XYZ file of C-alpha atoms in Angstrom:
365
model
C 145.330 75.126 107.127
C 145.164 78.326 109.184
C 147.503 80.079 106.761
C 145.949 78.760 103.552
C 142.348 79.399 104.580
C 142.633 82.680 106.484
C 146.017 84.424 106.379
C 146.974 83.806 102.750
C 143.743 85.145 101.198
C 144.130 88.230 103.390
C 147.781 88.799 102.497
C 147.248 88.135 98.788
C 144.664 90.920 98.606
C 147.355 93.336 99.796
C 150.233 94.884 97.914
C 153.051 92.293 98.114
C 155.546 94.613 99.776
C 152.966 95.866 102.290
C 152.186 92.243 103.175
C 155.906 91.562 103.506
C 156.315 94.339 106.081
C 153.200 93.230 107.924
C 154.559 89.700 108.292
C 157.960 90.879 109.526
C 156.404 93.309 111.983
C 153.886 90.744 113.151
C 156.525 88.090 113.799
C 158.685 90.625 115.613
C 155.839 91.652 117.896
C 154.505 88.125 118.440
C 157.912 86.859 119.585
C 158.257 89.792 121.973
C 155.015 89.005 123.814
C 155.151 86.936 127.028
C 154.825 83.353 125.901
C 154.884 84.435 122.263
C 157.806 82.305 121.206
C 156.380 79.268 122.966
C 153.085 79.758 121.159
C 154.850 80.029 117.793
C 156.838 76.853 118.499
C 153.674 75.042 119.516
C 151.939 76.013 116.282
C 154.800 75.768 113.808
C 157.973 74.408 115.414
C 159.623 71.157 114.395
C 161.169 68.624 116.776
C 164.886 67.993 116.602
C 165.436 64.532 115.207
C 168.960 63.075 115.180
C 168.779 61.869 111.580
C 168.137 65.406 110.272
C 170.523 67.384 112.501
C 173.580 68.808 110.754
C 176.890 70.013 112.194
C 178.585 72.425 109.801
C 180.580 75.670 109.856
C 181.162 75.111 113.563
C 177.446 75.136 114.401
C 174.677 72.663 115.158
C 171.646 72.921 112.876
C 168.673 71.143 114.426
C 167.007 71.150 111.001
C 168.634 71.293 107.553
C 166.011 73.797 106.338
C 166.778 77.502 106.684
C 165.319 80.829 105.639
C 166.993 82.460 102.645
C 168.123 86.081 102.626
C 165.752 88.789 101.469
C 162.816 88.304 103.811
C 164.295 89.704 107.036
C 166.554 92.317 105.492
C 167.229 94.224 108.705
C 167.355 91.389 111.264
C 164.108 92.500 112.869
C 162.374 89.177 113.445
C 165.068 86.642 114.362
C 163.238 85.366 117.490
C 160.069 84.880 115.459
C 161.709 83.025 112.592
C 163.709 80.992 115.109
C 160.433 79.705 116.519
C 158.650 78.484 113.386
C 160.813 75.505 112.500
C 163.835 76.934 110.709
C 167.230 75.400 111.465
C 169.042 78.618 110.517
C 168.405 81.876 108.700
C 170.081 84.537 106.619
C 169.469 88.202 107.327
C 170.112 90.920 104.763
C 171.271 91.640 102.169
C 172.831 94.477 104.165
C 175.061 97.206 102.734
C 177.479 99.550 104.544
C 175.111 102.502 104.194
C 171.371 102.290 104.361
C 169.623 102.777 101.039
C 166.003 102.904 99.858
C 166.367 100.416 97.030
C 164.591 100.650 93.702
C 161.345 102.436 92.980
C 158.046 100.774 93.837
C 156.313 98.614 92.783
C 159.213 96.188 92.976
C 157.734 92.912 94.223
C 155.291 90.797 92.215
C 153.440 87.553 92.883
C 152.938 85.055 90.070
C 150.419 82.618 91.628
C 149.855 80.537 88.499
C 153.613 79.877 88.385
C 154.080 79.682 92.170
C 156.809 82.271 91.836
C 157.852 85.782 92.796
C 159.682 88.503 90.894
C 161.530 91.119 92.899
C 163.674 94.084 91.993
C 164.064 95.397 95.520
C 167.626 96.651 95.042
C 169.142 95.889 98.467
C 166.774 98.190 100.385
C 168.020 98.115 103.978
C 168.853 100.268 106.983
C 172.610 99.736 106.780
C 175.269 97.759 108.613
C 175.464 100.001 111.678
C 171.743 99.710 112.371
C 171.867 95.940 111.930
C 174.862 95.709 114.257
C 173.022 97.588 117.009
C 169.971 95.404 116.585
C 171.952 92.151 116.673
C 173.976 93.340 119.666
C 170.750 93.893 121.589
C 169.266 90.567 120.475
C 169.753 87.928 123.176
C 167.074 85.442 122.145
C 168.825 83.760 119.225
C 168.392 79.993 119.205
C 169.495 79.129 115.640
C 172.606 80.057 113.631
C 172.228 83.385 111.839
C 174.142 84.204 108.671
C 174.620 87.789 107.542
C 174.285 88.322 103.796
C 176.410 91.287 102.676
C 176.437 93.382 99.499
C 177.659 96.622 98.020
C 175.799 99.907 97.881
C 174.172 100.804 94.582
C 176.365 103.878 94.116
C 179.617 102.023 94.761
C 181.500 101.153 91.578
C 182.642 97.570 91.116
C 186.249 98.753 91.327
C 185.594 99.752 94.943
C 183.107 96.996 95.786
C 185.611 95.168 97.985
C 185.635 98.161 100.325
C 181.882 97.818 100.910
C 182.136 94.105 101.649
C 185.043 94.715 104.018
C 183.117 97.473 105.814
C 180.164 95.141 106.343
C 182.438 92.441 107.749
C 184.222 94.885 110.087
C 180.945 96.265 111.396
C 179.077 92.975 111.760
C 181.735 90.361 112.470
C 180.953 90.102 116.213
C 177.259 89.506 115.551
C 176.995 87.024 112.675
C 177.488 83.291 113.049
C 178.698 83.098 109.457
C 178.702 85.409 106.439
C 177.470 85.257 102.849
C 178.938 87.370 100.049
C 176.125 88.308 97.666
C 177.511 88.961 94.189
C 174.581 87.443 92.338
C 171.546 89.685 92.762
C 170.288 90.902 89.374
C 168.847 94.069 90.907
C 172.007 96.088 91.615
C 173.636 97.380 88.409
C 176.733 95.410 87.337
C 176.809 93.388 90.572
C 176.848 90.065 88.733
C 180.002 91.155 86.892
C 181.821 90.511 90.174
C 181.281 86.779 89.595
C 183.729 86.664 86.706
C 187.380 87.144 85.812
C 189.876 89.101 87.847
C 187.096 91.004 89.621
C 186.015 87.830 91.395
C 189.485 86.753 92.499
C 190.308 90.280 93.708
C 187.061 90.603 95.662
C 187.436 87.224 97.340
C 191.047 87.957 98.254
C 189.956 91.186 99.956
C 187.051 89.478 101.730
C 189.271 86.664 102.963
C 191.848 89.154 104.216
C 189.212 91.067 106.190
C 187.811 87.871 107.688
C 191.311 86.896 108.828
C 191.890 90.335 110.347
C 188.652 90.109 112.303
C 189.471 86.591 113.377
C 192.798 87.799 114.732
C 191.109 90.581 116.678
C 188.383 88.417 118.161
C 190.091 85.003 118.303
C 186.903 83.556 116.785
C 186.916 82.032 113.312
C 183.763 82.484 111.276
C 182.932 80.969 107.928
C 182.396 82.902 104.719
C 180.240 81.627 101.845
C 179.445 83.022 98.407
C 175.986 83.120 96.844
C 176.032 82.570 93.093
C 173.573 83.099 90.250
C 171.892 80.346 88.219
C 172.295 82.270 84.964
C 175.790 81.111 84.095
C 177.302 78.814 81.490
C 179.088 75.609 82.413
C 182.441 77.272 81.759
C 181.540 80.295 83.899
C 180.370 78.070 86.730
C 183.538 76.004 86.579
C 185.655 79.158 86.761
C 183.665 80.542 89.680
C 183.873 77.346 91.684
C 187.616 77.030 91.002
C 188.177 80.636 92.090
C 186.085 80.243 95.236
C 187.993 77.110 96.173
C 191.375 78.697 95.528
C 190.360 81.744 97.585
C 189.567 79.566 100.598
C 185.839 80.192 100.774
C 184.034 77.901 103.206
C 181.004 77.135 101.084
C 178.602 78.119 98.305
C 174.909 78.992 98.263
C 173.335 77.838 95.013
C 171.452 79.728 93.827
C 170.141 83.274 93.820
C 167.161 84.327 91.665
C 167.107 84.030 87.890
C 166.458 86.510 85.090
C 165.113 83.755 82.848
C 161.389 83.625 82.109
C 160.865 80.378 80.185
C 157.537 78.640 80.733
C 155.836 81.326 82.798
C 152.110 81.947 82.358
C 151.289 84.868 84.679
C 150.759 88.354 83.295
C 153.524 89.726 85.537
C 156.135 87.475 83.921
C 157.472 90.397 81.881
C 158.415 92.406 84.974
C 162.152 92.919 85.360
C 163.950 91.540 88.399
C 164.934 88.231 89.918
C 162.546 85.290 89.646
C 162.253 82.864 92.565
C 160.009 79.906 93.239
C 159.153 76.692 91.422
C 160.436 77.741 87.972
C 163.946 77.933 89.477
C 163.842 74.505 91.123
C 165.445 72.307 88.478
C 168.116 74.779 87.404
C 169.347 75.358 90.942
C 169.518 71.592 91.487
C 171.604 71.232 88.309
C 174.008 73.885 89.579
C 174.338 72.105 92.935
C 175.137 68.832 91.221
C 177.796 70.452 89.025
C 179.459 72.120 92.024
C 179.443 68.916 94.037
C 180.992 66.989 91.157
C 183.693 69.620 90.508
C 184.704 69.851 94.171
C 184.469 66.109 94.828
C 181.960 66.902 97.533
C 184.536 68.728 99.633
C 183.041 72.242 99.517
C 179.793 72.550 101.516
C 176.765 73.662 99.521
C 173.548 75.277 100.720
C 170.823 74.606 98.169
C 168.282 77.314 97.426
C 165.690 77.782 94.720
C 162.189 76.416 94.210
C 161.911 74.236 97.305
C 158.240 73.726 98.138
C 158.175 70.124 99.321
C 160.264 67.507 101.071
C 161.000 65.928 97.683
C 162.308 69.261 96.366
C 164.621 69.562 99.357
C 165.666 65.926 99.095
C 166.535 66.308 95.410
C 168.928 69.121 96.296
C 170.431 67.119 99.127
C 170.985 64.125 96.866
C 172.523 66.523 94.336
C 175.071 67.627 96.934
C 173.538 70.169 99.313
C 174.245 69.745 103.028
C 171.636 72.358 103.959
C 168.760 73.972 102.060
C 166.878 77.272 102.185
C 163.358 78.380 101.375
C 161.741 81.765 100.786
C 158.994 81.742 98.146
C 157.431 78.587 99.589
C 156.913 80.426 102.858
C 154.876 83.067 101.018
C 152.696 80.521 99.209
C 152.501 77.727 101.783
C 152.911 79.546 105.092
C 154.941 78.480 108.134
C 153.364 75.019 108.077
C 155.722 74.234 105.199
C 158.587 73.596 107.621
C 156.754 70.779 109.373
C 155.771 69.176 106.075
C 159.317 69.294 104.719
C 160.795 68.060 107.992
C 158.431 65.083 108.259
C 158.774 64.296 104.576
C 162.563 64.271 104.714
C 162.504 61.745 107.541
C 160.260 59.469 105.496
C 162.411 59.810 102.375
C 165.600 58.965 104.277
C 163.993 55.874 105.762
C 162.560 54.814 102.407
C 166.044 54.898 100.877
C 167.758 53.210 103.815
C 169.762 56.210 105.027
C 170.331 56.462 108.754
C 171.382 60.110 108.607
C 170.908 62.977 106.184
C 174.666 63.194 105.623
C 174.523 59.797 103.912
C 172.142 61.216 101.279
C 174.295 64.243 100.409
C 175.477 63.813 96.834
C 173.940 60.350 96.489
C 172.821 61.103 92.920
C 176.192 62.452 91.765
C 178.888 60.286 90.271
C 182.336 61.679 91.092
């Protein structure tokens, strides 16, 4: 109630991007104070319960609920986010060179639709800055994925070079990596999801991951984040190509460019839509991927998760882990405790002893 009654009204009177920076800076500073992380855990942390713990990608996730990419673009507040109930988090999207992103305003709240529209454009400080920050960070308590992308000025023909540069620079510091080819806010980026461009990019990414593995003797997983705005045939091709390329998993999905059913006056703004309007479509995509891969390719479900039931629907559709972002803006950090407690109740209601038993339960293979 602290967030809903005090913090949220304050933040929602501010420009959305200014509020975003205030939250990141506040979490960074709070976690750095003596006793700060303990205080955050006391207020917002979730207990590890055996039935919800997940072992995947070589890591132990004490909770199946993570933070999606886009909120902590520069890996500034990992200790803070680690202390408010998340089981893992993505940082980024990061590009080889720092870039300012698109012109402001570029972030819009749609309260009546419980959604956000952003056209940030991969604004970030660059891979080298992130590497230095992660190298100095010694308070990580949850797995951290690094979401990588290409610079705006890099042509698609050379995009693989940007992804390889990010991997080379950041390989020692990420627990696993996510290839972002699905943001609608970088020109032509989504074209990399299709045809020979996709197979070429993934081949290059896989090669760089293997080179770094050979140098460090540590294998790290690589996932691909896909868009919801694809046809059944396009999705089938993408999933087949990802599987053939040896990717370790899929994140489904990124934001959408669709606007059906929205009521807020900002609905006409260009950019990627996240939040409740994306919920059902992302769950459909998860189910289709799970069915096509016979449940053998791990899926992280993302899009429109506000409640335990939302998360559970994605798990039953085939997701082993889930991510939230927009719900954190609208519901505050208390949302993790509600989802965590609700998932336990839903598993028990349906007679599952462990969350892994619910993965794909609604999908006929």
